[in-house]
Amino acid sequence: MTIKDTPEEWEIRATDTPFVGNKTSVRTDEVVMPDGTVVGRDYQVHPGSVAVLALDEADRVLVLRQYRHPVRHKLWEIPAGLLDVPGENPLHAAQRELYEEAHVKAEDWRVLTDVYTTPGGCDEAVRIFLARDLSEAEGERFAVAEEEADMELDRVPVEELVRGVLAGDLHNNCLVVGVLSLVAVRAGDGLDALRPAQAPWPARPFEA
């Protein structure tokens, strides 16, 4: 049997959106279970995100440290951001985030992995890209504000990040998944086997 997630949608008898925020909302669906009972399921409706594992020629990953209020931590992360426009091309969004957060551009882009961050309570889908052949971006740096104004940037060796993940010192979902996926693909079929940057993404369809 092939181990593969498959799309499926159970009957919804009623739906309500009790909260609508700036970027996300909360929805309540009355869902019919296999035994015929109807139960309420609350979840966050999210536009989707992209993240970039930017790898330089010294085998270091570009990381940033940013305050995340919901978890009351400053977390080491990889550049990431929301898909602000419905149907937005995720590669273009990833290139924008790498420029805005790190003032860096990359010539080589591949899809590293696609994940649902918290499928039990949120429909957020994230596409994590691998970006290589890095260089400083041209022009002025993007003006930062709010939490990003306090952001720190660094480049950390892959092996050091792996140790931090397994020691429980690093917790950001995209960093953890991205770094461990990089190690896994290197030990397997190699980076050339990764999907192209414009590979289809059923979770967030887009036009190339």
PDB file of C-alpha atoms in Angstrom:
ATOM      1  CA  MET A   1       0.000   0.000   0.000  1.00  0.00           C
ATOM      2  CA  THR A   2       1.251   3.478  -0.874  1.00  0.00           C
ATOM      3  CA  ILE A   3       1.449   5.734   2.167  1.00  0.00           C
ATOM      4  CA  LYS A   4      -0.125   8.943   0.916  1.00  0.00           C
ATOM      5  CA  ASP A   5      -2.529  11.531   2.298  1.00  0.00           C
ATOM      6  CA  THR A   6      -5.763  11.711   0.334  1.00  0.00           C
ATOM      7  CA  PRO A   7      -8.370  14.477   0.072  1.00  0.00           C
ATOM      8  CA  GLU A   8     -11.747  13.804   1.686  1.00  0.00           C
ATOM      9  CA  GLU A   9     -14.568  16.015   2.938  1.00  0.00           C
ATOM     10  CA  TRP A  10     -17.280  14.897   5.345  1.00  0.00           C
ATOM     11  CA  GLU A  11     -20.758  16.422   5.232  1.00  0.00           C
ATOM     12  CA  ILE A  12     -21.176  19.783   6.956  1.00  0.00           C
ATOM     13  CA  ARG A  13     -24.685  20.479   8.231  1.00  0.00           C
ATOM     14  CA  ALA A  14     -24.027  24.085   9.284  1.00  0.00           C
ATOM     15  CA  THR A  15     -21.166  26.545   9.524  1.00  0.00           C
ATOM     16  CA  ASP A  16     -20.534  29.816  11.361  1.00  0.00           C
ATOM     17  CA  THR A  17     -17.642  32.300  11.542  1.00  0.00           C
ATOM     18  CA  PRO A  18     -17.793  33.836  15.029  1.00  0.00           C
ATOM     19  CA  PHE A  19     -14.491  35.717  14.665  1.00  0.00           C
ATOM     20  CA  VAL A  20     -12.823  37.468  11.733  1.00  0.00           C
ATOM     21  CA  GLY A  21      -9.368  38.942  12.256  1.00  0.00           C
ATOM     22  CA  ASN A  22      -6.930  40.879  10.112  1.00  0.00           C
ATOM     23  CA  LYS A  23      -5.427  37.824   8.403  1.00  0.00           C
ATOM     24  CA  THR A  24      -7.230  34.801   9.835  1.00  0.00           C
ATOM     25  CA  SER A  25     -10.652  33.837  11.157  1.00  0.00           C
ATOM     26  CA  VAL A  26     -12.259  31.183  13.342  1.00  0.00           C
ATOM     27  CA  ARG A  27     -14.894  28.889  11.897  1.00  0.00           C
ATOM     28  CA  THR A  28     -17.291  26.431  13.533  1.00  0.00           C
ATOM     29  CA  ASP A  29     -18.584  23.555  11.393  1.00  0.00           C
ATOM     30  CA  GLU A  30     -21.243  21.008  12.372  1.00  0.00           C
ATOM     31  CA  VAL A  31     -19.732  17.842  10.874  1.00  0.00           C
ATOM     32  CA  VAL A  32     -21.465  14.496  10.315  1.00  0.00           C
ATOM     33  CA  MET A  33     -19.403  11.639  11.772  1.00  0.00           C
ATOM     34  CA  PRO A  34     -19.262   8.110  10.237  1.00  0.00           C
ATOM     35  CA  ASP A  35     -21.845   6.882  12.788  1.00  0.00           C
ATOM     36  CA  GLY A  36     -24.265   9.647  11.826  1.00  0.00           C
ATOM     37  CA  THR A  37     -23.759  11.862  14.867  1.00  0.00           C
ATOM     38  CA  VAL A  38     -23.136  15.575  14.323  1.00  0.00           C
ATOM     39  CA  VAL A  39     -20.358  17.308  16.257  1.00  0.00           C
ATOM     40  CA  GLY A  40     -18.935  20.828  16.301  1.00  0.00           C
ATOM     41  CA  ARG A  41     -15.400  21.443  15.061  1.00  0.00           C
ATOM     42  CA  ASP A  42     -13.738  24.826  15.686  1.00  0.00           C
ATOM     43  CA  TYR A  43     -10.675  25.768  13.666  1.00  0.00           C
ATOM     44  CA  GLN A  44      -8.637  28.693  12.452  1.00  0.00           C
ATOM     45  CA  VAL A  45      -8.993  29.570   8.775  1.00  0.00           C
ATOM     46  CA  HIS A  46      -5.572  30.575   7.418  1.00  0.00           C
ATOM     47  CA  PRO A  47      -4.491  31.896   3.989  1.00  0.00           C
ATOM     48  CA  GLY A  48      -1.389  29.696   3.891  1.00  0.00           C
ATOM     49  CA  SER A  49       2.305  30.457   4.192  1.00  0.00           C
ATOM     50  CA  VAL A  50       5.690  29.979   2.596  1.00  0.00           C
ATOM     51  CA  ALA A  51       9.070  29.478   4.241  1.00  0.00           C
ATOM     52  CA  VAL A  52      12.623  29.480   2.890  1.00  0.00           C
ATOM     53  CA  LEU A  53      15.519  27.317   3.973  1.00  0.00           C
ATOM     54  CA  ALA A  54      18.299  29.426   2.451  1.00  0.00           C
ATOM     55  CA  LEU A  55      21.546  27.443   2.295  1.00  0.00           C
ATOM     56  CA  ASP A  56      24.851  29.180   1.558  1.00  0.00           C
ATOM     57  CA  GLU A  57      28.083  27.833   0.065  1.00  0.00           C
ATOM     58  CA  ALA A  58      29.494  27.156   3.567  1.00  0.00           C
ATOM     59  CA  ASP A  59      26.553  24.844   4.384  1.00  0.00           C
ATOM     60  CA  ARG A  60      25.005  27.377   6.714  1.00  0.00           C
ATOM     61  CA  VAL A  61      21.304  28.182   6.954  1.00  0.00           C
ATOM     62  CA  LEU A  62      20.075  31.765   7.111  1.00  0.00           C
ATOM     63  CA  VAL A  63      18.054  32.086  10.315  1.00  0.00           C
ATOM     64  CA  LEU A  64      16.385  34.914  12.175  1.00  0.00           C
ATOM     65  CA  ARG A  65      15.342  35.369  15.797  1.00  0.00           C
ATOM     66  CA  GLN A  66      11.964  36.946  16.417  1.00  0.00           C
ATOM     67  CA  TYR A  67       9.537  37.419  19.303  1.00  0.00           C
ATOM     68  CA  ARG A  68       6.372  35.322  19.033  1.00  0.00           C
ATOM     69  CA  HIS A  69       3.765  36.568  21.451  1.00  0.00           C
ATOM     70  CA  PRO A  70       1.402  33.536  21.553  1.00  0.00           C
ATOM     71  CA  VAL A  71       4.192  31.295  22.901  1.00  0.00           C
ATOM     72  CA  ARG A  72       6.043  34.058  24.827  1.00  0.00           C
ATOM     73  CA  HIS A  73       9.386  33.170  23.257  1.00  0.00           C
ATOM     74  CA  LYS A  74      11.992  34.556  20.943  1.00  0.00           C
ATOM     75  CA  LEU A  75      12.311  31.791  18.369  1.00  0.00           C
ATOM     76  CA  TRP A  76      15.004  31.029  15.831  1.00  0.00           C
ATOM     77  CA  GLU A  77      13.216  30.642  12.502  1.00  0.00           C
ATOM     78  CA  ILE A  78      13.791  30.578   8.769  1.00  0.00           C
ATOM     79  CA  PRO A  79      12.342  33.410   6.640  1.00  0.00           C
ATOM     80  CA  ALA A  80       8.605  32.939   6.184  1.00  0.00           C
ATOM     81  CA  GLY A  81       5.414  34.821   5.510  1.00  0.00           C
ATOM     82  CA  LEU A  82       1.750  34.681   4.591  1.00  0.00           C
ATOM     83  CA  LEU A  83       0.259  34.189   1.164  1.00  0.00           C
ATOM     84  CA  ASP A  84      -1.379  37.594   1.244  1.00  0.00           C
ATOM     85  CA  VAL A  85      -3.270  37.305  -2.050  1.00  0.00           C
ATOM     86  CA  PRO A  86      -5.601  34.374  -2.887  1.00  0.00           C
ATOM     87  CA  GLY A  87      -3.971  32.250  -5.592  1.00  0.00           C
ATOM     88  CA  GLU A  88      -0.608  33.956  -5.112  1.00  0.00           C
ATOM     89  CA  ASN A  89       2.329  32.088  -6.627  1.00  0.00           C
ATOM     90  CA  PRO A  90       4.175  30.615  -3.607  1.00  0.00           C
ATOM     91  CA  LEU A  91       7.602  30.951  -5.240  1.00  0.00           C
ATOM     92  CA  HIS A  92       7.078  34.673  -5.745  1.00  0.00           C
ATOM     93  CA  ALA A  93       5.935  35.006  -2.134  1.00  0.00           C
ATOM     94  CA  ALA A  94       9.007  33.114  -0.898  1.00  0.00           C
ATOM     95  CA  GLN A  95      11.343  35.306  -2.936  1.00  0.00           C
ATOM     96  CA  ARG A  96       9.648  38.365  -1.473  1.00  0.00           C
ATOM     97  CA  GLU A  97      10.004  37.116   2.100  1.00  0.00           C
ATOM     98  CA  LEU A  98      13.696  36.277   1.641  1.00  0.00           C
ATOM     99  CA  TYR A  99      14.282  39.775   0.310  1.00  0.00           C
ATOM    100  CA  GLU A 100      12.222  41.571   2.954  1.00  0.00           C
ATOM    101  CA  GLU A 101      13.483  39.669   5.985  1.00  0.00           C
ATOM    102  CA  ALA A 102      17.114  39.063   5.015  1.00  0.00           C
ATOM    103  CA  HIS A 103      17.835  41.312   1.981  1.00  0.00           C
ATOM    104  CA  VAL A 104      19.057  38.202   0.153  1.00  0.00           C
ATOM    105  CA  LYS A 105      18.228  36.700  -3.234  1.00  0.00           C
ATOM    106  CA  ALA A 106      18.775  33.143  -4.508  1.00  0.00           C
ATOM    107  CA  GLU A 107      19.297  31.741  -7.990  1.00  0.00           C
ATOM    108  CA  ASP A 108      18.382  28.106  -7.311  1.00  0.00           C
ATOM    109  CA  TRP A 109      14.954  27.235  -5.884  1.00  0.00           C
ATOM    110  CA  ARG A 110      13.380  23.833  -5.139  1.00  0.00           C
ATOM    111  CA  VAL A 111      10.375  22.659  -3.139  1.00  0.00           C
ATOM    112  CA  LEU A 112      11.740  21.041   0.016  1.00  0.00           C
ATOM    113  CA  THR A 113       8.431  19.920   1.561  1.00  0.00           C
ATOM    114  CA  ASP A 114       4.763  20.821   2.059  1.00  0.00           C
ATOM    115  CA  VAL A 115       3.104  20.571   5.471  1.00  0.00           C
ATOM    116  CA  TYR A 116      -0.092  21.305   7.375  1.00  0.00           C
ATOM    117  CA  THR A 117       1.181  22.942  10.563  1.00  0.00           C
ATOM    118  CA  THR A 118      -1.641  22.030  12.975  1.00  0.00           C
ATOM    119  CA  PRO A 119      -4.352  20.130  11.081  1.00  0.00           C
ATOM    120  CA  GLY A 120      -6.347  19.375  14.225  1.00  0.00           C
ATOM    121  CA  GLY A 121      -7.159  23.038  14.770  1.00  0.00           C
ATOM    122  CA  CYS A 122      -6.036  25.116  11.780  1.00  0.00           C
ATOM    123  CA  ASP A 123      -6.112  24.701   7.987  1.00  0.00           C
ATOM    124  CA  GLU A 124      -2.745  26.449   7.486  1.00  0.00           C
ATOM    125  CA  ALA A 125      -0.664  24.894   4.704  1.00  0.00           C
ATOM    126  CA  VAL A 126       3.016  25.808   4.352  1.00  0.00           C
ATOM    127  CA  ARG A 127       5.326  25.239   1.405  1.00  0.00           C
ATOM    128  CA  ILE A 128       8.981  25.166   2.469  1.00  0.00           C
ATOM    129  CA  PHE A 129      11.475  25.988  -0.258  1.00  0.00           C
ATOM    130  CA  LEU A 130      15.180  25.224  -0.471  1.00  0.00           C
ATOM    131  CA  ALA A 131      17.040  28.264  -1.821  1.00  0.00           C
ATOM    132  CA  ARG A 132      20.698  28.110  -2.890  1.00  0.00           C
ATOM    133  CA  ASP A 133      23.267  30.241  -4.699  1.00  0.00           C
ATOM    134  CA  LEU A 134      22.642  33.165  -2.376  1.00  0.00           C
ATOM    135  CA  SER A 135      23.766  36.761  -2.799  1.00  0.00           C
ATOM    136  CA  GLU A 136      23.017  40.146  -1.302  1.00  0.00           C
ATOM    137  CA  ALA A 137      19.931  41.739  -2.813  1.00  0.00           C
ATOM    138  CA  GLU A 138      20.204  45.033  -4.635  1.00  0.00           C
ATOM    139  CA  GLY A 139      18.559  48.280  -3.575  1.00  0.00           C
ATOM    140  CA  GLU A 140      17.494  49.534  -0.178  1.00  0.00           C
ATOM    141  CA  ARG A 141      16.548  47.208   2.646  1.00  0.00           C
ATOM    142  CA  PHE A 142      12.852  46.704   3.358  1.00  0.00           C
ATOM    143  CA  ALA A 143      11.586  48.923   6.186  1.00  0.00           C
ATOM    144  CA  VAL A 144      10.732  46.723   9.182  1.00  0.00           C
ATOM    145  CA  ALA A 145       8.217  47.412  11.950  1.00  0.00           C
ATOM    146  CA  GLU A 146       6.608  45.856  15.047  1.00  0.00           C
ATOM    147  CA  GLU A 147       8.214  42.501  16.030  1.00  0.00           C
ATOM    148  CA  GLU A 148      10.458  42.559  12.966  1.00  0.00           C
ATOM    149  CA  ALA A 149      12.139  45.741  14.186  1.00  0.00           C
ATOM    150  CA  ASP A 150      13.778  43.647  16.931  1.00  0.00           C
ATOM    151  CA  MET A 151      14.745  40.795  14.611  1.00  0.00           C
ATOM    152  CA  GLU A 152      18.250  39.283  14.630  1.00  0.00           C
ATOM    153  CA  LEU A 153      19.859  37.563  11.622  1.00  0.00           C
ATOM    154  CA  ASP A 154      22.538  34.876  11.547  1.00  0.00           C
ATOM    155  CA  ARG A 155      23.887  32.000   9.474  1.00  0.00           C
ATOM    156  CA  VAL A 156      24.208  28.709  11.338  1.00  0.00           C
ATOM    157  CA  PRO A 157      25.736  25.401  10.151  1.00  0.00           C
ATOM    158  CA  VAL A 158      23.203  22.703   9.300  1.00  0.00           C
ATOM    159  CA  GLU A 159      24.698  20.239  11.809  1.00  0.00           C
ATOM    160  CA  GLU A 160      24.393  22.777  14.627  1.00  0.00           C
ATOM    161  CA  LEU A 161      20.713  23.325  13.837  1.00  0.00           C
ATOM    162  CA  VAL A 162      20.085  19.574  13.793  1.00  0.00           C
ATOM    163  CA  ARG A 163      21.658  19.247  17.238  1.00  0.00           C
ATOM    164  CA  GLY A 164      19.497  22.115  18.504  1.00  0.00           C
ATOM    165  CA  VAL A 165      16.317  20.547  17.144  1.00  0.00           C
ATOM    166  CA  LEU A 166      17.007  17.132  18.666  1.00  0.00           C
ATOM    167  CA  ALA A 167      18.085  18.674  21.984  1.00  0.00           C
ATOM    168  CA  GLY A 168      14.744  20.496  22.264  1.00  0.00           C
ATOM    169  CA  ASP A 169      16.359  23.928  21.964  1.00  0.00           C
ATOM    170  CA  LEU A 170      14.756  24.931  18.650  1.00  0.00           C
ATOM    171  CA  HIS A 171      10.971  24.771  18.220  1.00  0.00           C
ATOM    172  CA  ASN A 172       9.828  26.695  15.161  1.00  0.00           C
ATOM    173  CA  ASN A 173       7.845  24.352  12.940  1.00  0.00           C
ATOM    174  CA  CYS A 174       9.278  25.476   9.597  1.00  0.00           C
ATOM    175  CA  LEU A 175      12.867  25.455  10.852  1.00  0.00           C
ATOM    176  CA  VAL A 176      12.508  21.979  12.374  1.00  0.00           C
ATOM    177  CA  VAL A 177      10.758  20.468   9.348  1.00  0.00           C
ATOM    178  CA  GLY A 178      12.998  22.258   6.866  1.00  0.00           C
ATOM    179  CA  VAL A 179      16.320  21.319   8.443  1.00  0.00           C
ATOM    180  CA  LEU A 180      15.390  17.672   9.048  1.00  0.00           C
ATOM    181  CA  SER A 181      13.974  17.401   5.512  1.00  0.00           C
ATOM    182  CA  LEU A 182      17.265  18.725   4.134  1.00  0.00           C
ATOM    183  CA  VAL A 183      19.220  16.093   6.064  1.00  0.00           C
ATOM    184  CA  ALA A 184      16.806  13.368   4.928  1.00  0.00           C
ATOM    185  CA  VAL A 185      16.974  14.226   1.223  1.00  0.00           C
ATOM    186  CA  ARG A 186      20.765  14.399   1.336  1.00  0.00           C
ATOM    187  CA  ALA A 187      20.858  10.912   2.869  1.00  0.00           C
ATOM    188  CA  GLY A 188      18.367   9.659   0.278  1.00  0.00           C
ATOM    189  CA  ASP A 189      17.942  10.596  -3.366  1.00  0.00           C
ATOM    190  CA  GLY A 190      19.889  13.874  -3.216  1.00  0.00           C
ATOM    191  CA  LEU A 191      18.941  17.503  -3.733  1.00  0.00           C
ATOM    192  CA  ASP A 192      18.483  17.114  -7.489  1.00  0.00           C
ATOM    193  CA  ALA A 193      15.537  14.802  -6.766  1.00  0.00           C
ATOM    194  CA  LEU A 194      13.571  17.594  -5.083  1.00  0.00           C
ATOM    195  CA  ARG A 195      10.490  18.918  -6.846  1.00  0.00           C
ATOM    196  CA  PRO A 196      10.867  22.027  -9.026  1.00  0.00           C
ATOM    197  CA  ALA A 197       9.975  25.392  -7.502  1.00  0.00           C
ATOM    198  CA  GLN A 198       6.759  25.618  -9.540  1.00  0.00           C
ATOM    199  CA  ALA A 199       5.502  22.137  -8.593  1.00  0.00           C
ATOM    200  CA  PRO A 200       1.705  21.939  -8.121  1.00  0.00           C
ATOM    201  CA  TRP A 201       0.413  22.519  -4.592  1.00  0.00           C
ATOM    202  CA  PRO A 202      -3.156  21.192  -4.217  1.00  0.00           C
ATOM    203  CA  ALA A 203      -3.487  22.679  -0.717  1.00  0.00           C
ATOM    204  CA  ARG A 204      -3.101  26.199  -2.156  1.00  0.00           C
ATOM    205  CA  PRO A 205      -3.602  26.116  -5.945  1.00  0.00           C
ATOM    206  CA  PHE A 206      -1.836  28.833  -7.916  1.00  0.00           C
ATOM    207  CA  GLU A 207      -1.003  29.962 -11.441  1.00  0.00           C
ATOM    208  CA  ALA A 208       2.647  29.723 -12.509  1.00  0.00           C
TER     209      ALA A 208
END
